[in-house]
PDB file of C-alpha atoms in Angstrom:
ATOM      1  CA  MET R   8     -13.007 -45.786  31.379  1.00  0.00           C
ATOM      2  CA  TRP R   9     -13.152 -42.174  33.119  1.00  0.00           C
ATOM      3  CA  TRP R  10      -9.404 -41.605  32.134  1.00  0.00           C
ATOM      4  CA  ILE R  11     -10.670 -41.529  28.459  1.00  0.00           C
ATOM      5  CA  TRP R  12     -12.644 -38.297  29.487  1.00  0.00           C
ATOM      6  CA  VAL R  13      -9.342 -36.274  31.187  1.00  0.00           C
ATOM      7  CA  LEU R  14      -7.199 -36.810  28.003  1.00  0.00           C
ATOM      8  CA  VAL R  15      -9.832 -36.081  25.776  1.00  0.00           C
ATOM      9  CA  PHE R  16     -10.033 -32.897  27.824  1.00  0.00           C
ATOM     10  CA  ALA R  17      -6.459 -32.437  28.351  1.00  0.00           C
ATOM     11  CA  GLY R  18      -6.240 -32.809  24.468  1.00  0.00           C
ATOM     12  CA  VAL R  19      -8.871 -29.920  24.053  1.00  0.00           C
ATOM     13  CA  LEU R  20      -7.124 -28.120  25.544  1.00  0.00           C
ATOM     14  CA  LEU R  21      -4.208 -28.170  24.870  1.00  0.00           C
ATOM     15  CA  VAL R  22      -5.557 -27.524  21.463  1.00  0.00           C
ATOM     16  CA  VAL R  23      -6.870 -23.648  22.515  1.00  0.00           C
ATOM     17  CA  GLU R  24      -4.151 -22.697  24.437  1.00  0.00           C
ATOM     18  CA  ILE R  25      -1.991 -23.214  21.013  1.00  0.00           C
ATOM     19  CA  VAL R  26      -5.203 -21.802  19.052  1.00  0.00           C
ATOM     20  CA  VAL R  27      -4.903 -18.644  20.849  1.00  0.00           C
ATOM     21  CA  GLY R  28      -1.444 -19.433  21.925  1.00  0.00           C
ATOM     22  CA  THR R  29      -1.153 -18.396  18.243  1.00  0.00           C
ATOM     23  CA  ILE R  30      -3.920 -15.568  17.221  1.00  0.00           C
ATOM     24  CA  TRP R  31      -1.888 -13.538  20.451  1.00  0.00           C
ATOM     25  CA  LEU R  32       1.409 -14.227  18.677  1.00  0.00           C
ATOM     26  CA  TRP R  33       0.162 -12.763  14.853  1.00  0.00           C
ATOM     27  CA  ARG R  34      -1.482 -10.064  16.792  1.00  0.00           C
ATOM     28  CA  LYS R  35       1.628  -8.990  18.392  1.00  0.00           C
ATOM     29  CA  LEU R  36       3.614  -9.093  14.838  1.00  0.00           C
ATOM     30  CA  ALA R  37       2.002  -7.715  13.363  1.00  0.00           C
ATOM     31  CA  ALA R  38       1.370  -4.155  15.763  1.00  0.00           C
ATOM     32  CA  ILE R  39       5.360  -4.523  15.885  1.00  0.00           C
ATOM     33  CA  LEU R  40       5.489  -4.699  12.087  1.00  0.00           C
ATOM     34  CA  GLY R  41       3.233  -1.614  12.572  1.00  0.00           C
ATOM     35  CA  GLU R  42       5.101   0.287  15.242  1.00  0.00           C
ATOM     36  CA  VAL R  43       8.788  -0.767  12.852  1.00  0.00           C
ATOM     37  CA  GLU R  44       6.969   0.973   9.679  1.00  0.00           C
ATOM     38  CA  GLN R  45       5.833   3.837  10.803  1.00  0.00           C
ATOM     39  CA  ALA R  46       9.230   4.906  12.871  1.00  0.00           C
ATOM     40  CA  THR R  47      11.167   3.499   9.405  1.00  0.00           C
ATOM     41  CA  GLY R  48       8.903   5.648   8.365  1.00  0.00           C
ATOM     42  CA  ARG R  49       9.913   8.949   9.895  1.00  0.00           C
ATOM     43  CA  LEU R  50      13.126   7.826   9.738  1.00  0.00           C
ATOM     44  CA  ASP R  51      12.769   7.749   5.578  1.00  0.00           C
ATOM     45  CA  GLU R  52      10.983  11.258   6.112  1.00  0.00           C
ATOM     46  CA  LEU R  53      14.200  12.419   7.848  1.00  0.00           C
ATOM     47  CA  ALA R  54      16.368  11.127   5.167  1.00  0.00           C
ATOM     48  CA  HIS R  55      14.719  13.733   3.305  1.00  0.00           C
ATOM     49  CA  ILE R  56      15.066  16.546   5.408  1.00  0.00           C
ATOM     50  CA  LEU R  57      18.649  16.339   6.110  1.00  0.00           C
ATOM     51  CA  GLU R  58      19.267  15.512   2.220  1.00  0.00           C
ATOM     52  CA  ASP R  59      17.394  18.943   1.594  1.00  0.00           C
ATOM     53  CA  VAL R  60      18.847  20.716   4.520  1.00  0.00           C
ATOM     54  CA  ASP R  61      22.506  19.615   2.843  1.00  0.00           C
ATOM     55  CA  THR R  62      22.378  20.330  -0.490  1.00  0.00           C
ATOM     56  CA  THR R  63      20.916  23.375   0.328  1.00  0.00           C
ATOM     57  CA  MET R  64      24.462  24.159   2.484  1.00  0.00           C
ATOM     58  CA  ASN R  65      26.539  22.279  -0.661  1.00  0.00           C
ATOM     59  CA  LYS R  66      24.536  25.333  -2.674  1.00  0.00           C
ATOM     60  CA  ASP R  67      25.860  28.250  -0.872  1.00  0.00           C
ATOM     61  CA  MET R  68      29.697  26.424  -0.190  1.00  0.00           C
ATOM     62  CA  THR R  69      30.264  26.009  -3.528  1.00  0.00           C
ATOM     63  CA  ALA R  70      28.897  29.277  -4.811  1.00  0.00           C
ATOM     64  CA  PRO R  71      31.371  31.800  -5.652  1.00  0.00           C
ATOM     65  CA  GLU R  72      32.172  35.409  -4.215  1.00  0.00           C
ATOM     66  CA  ALA R  73      32.363  38.267  -7.204  1.00  0.00           C
ATOM     67  CA  PRO R  74      35.637  39.931  -6.127  1.00  0.00           C
TER      68      PRO R  74
END
């Protein structure tokens, strides 16, 4: 009869480990996605800056010089 309690205890430990592991994994994934979103925002900002610089340089190069 004691082996039933050992099996029940092992089953409870397995369920607790799965729940805690799942929560830990979701928190890690949320942290990674937050960092990716932050990096994407920075890259988007950099792209806009480079686009503005490119537009400014093209305006300077295409301006006709008066003789």
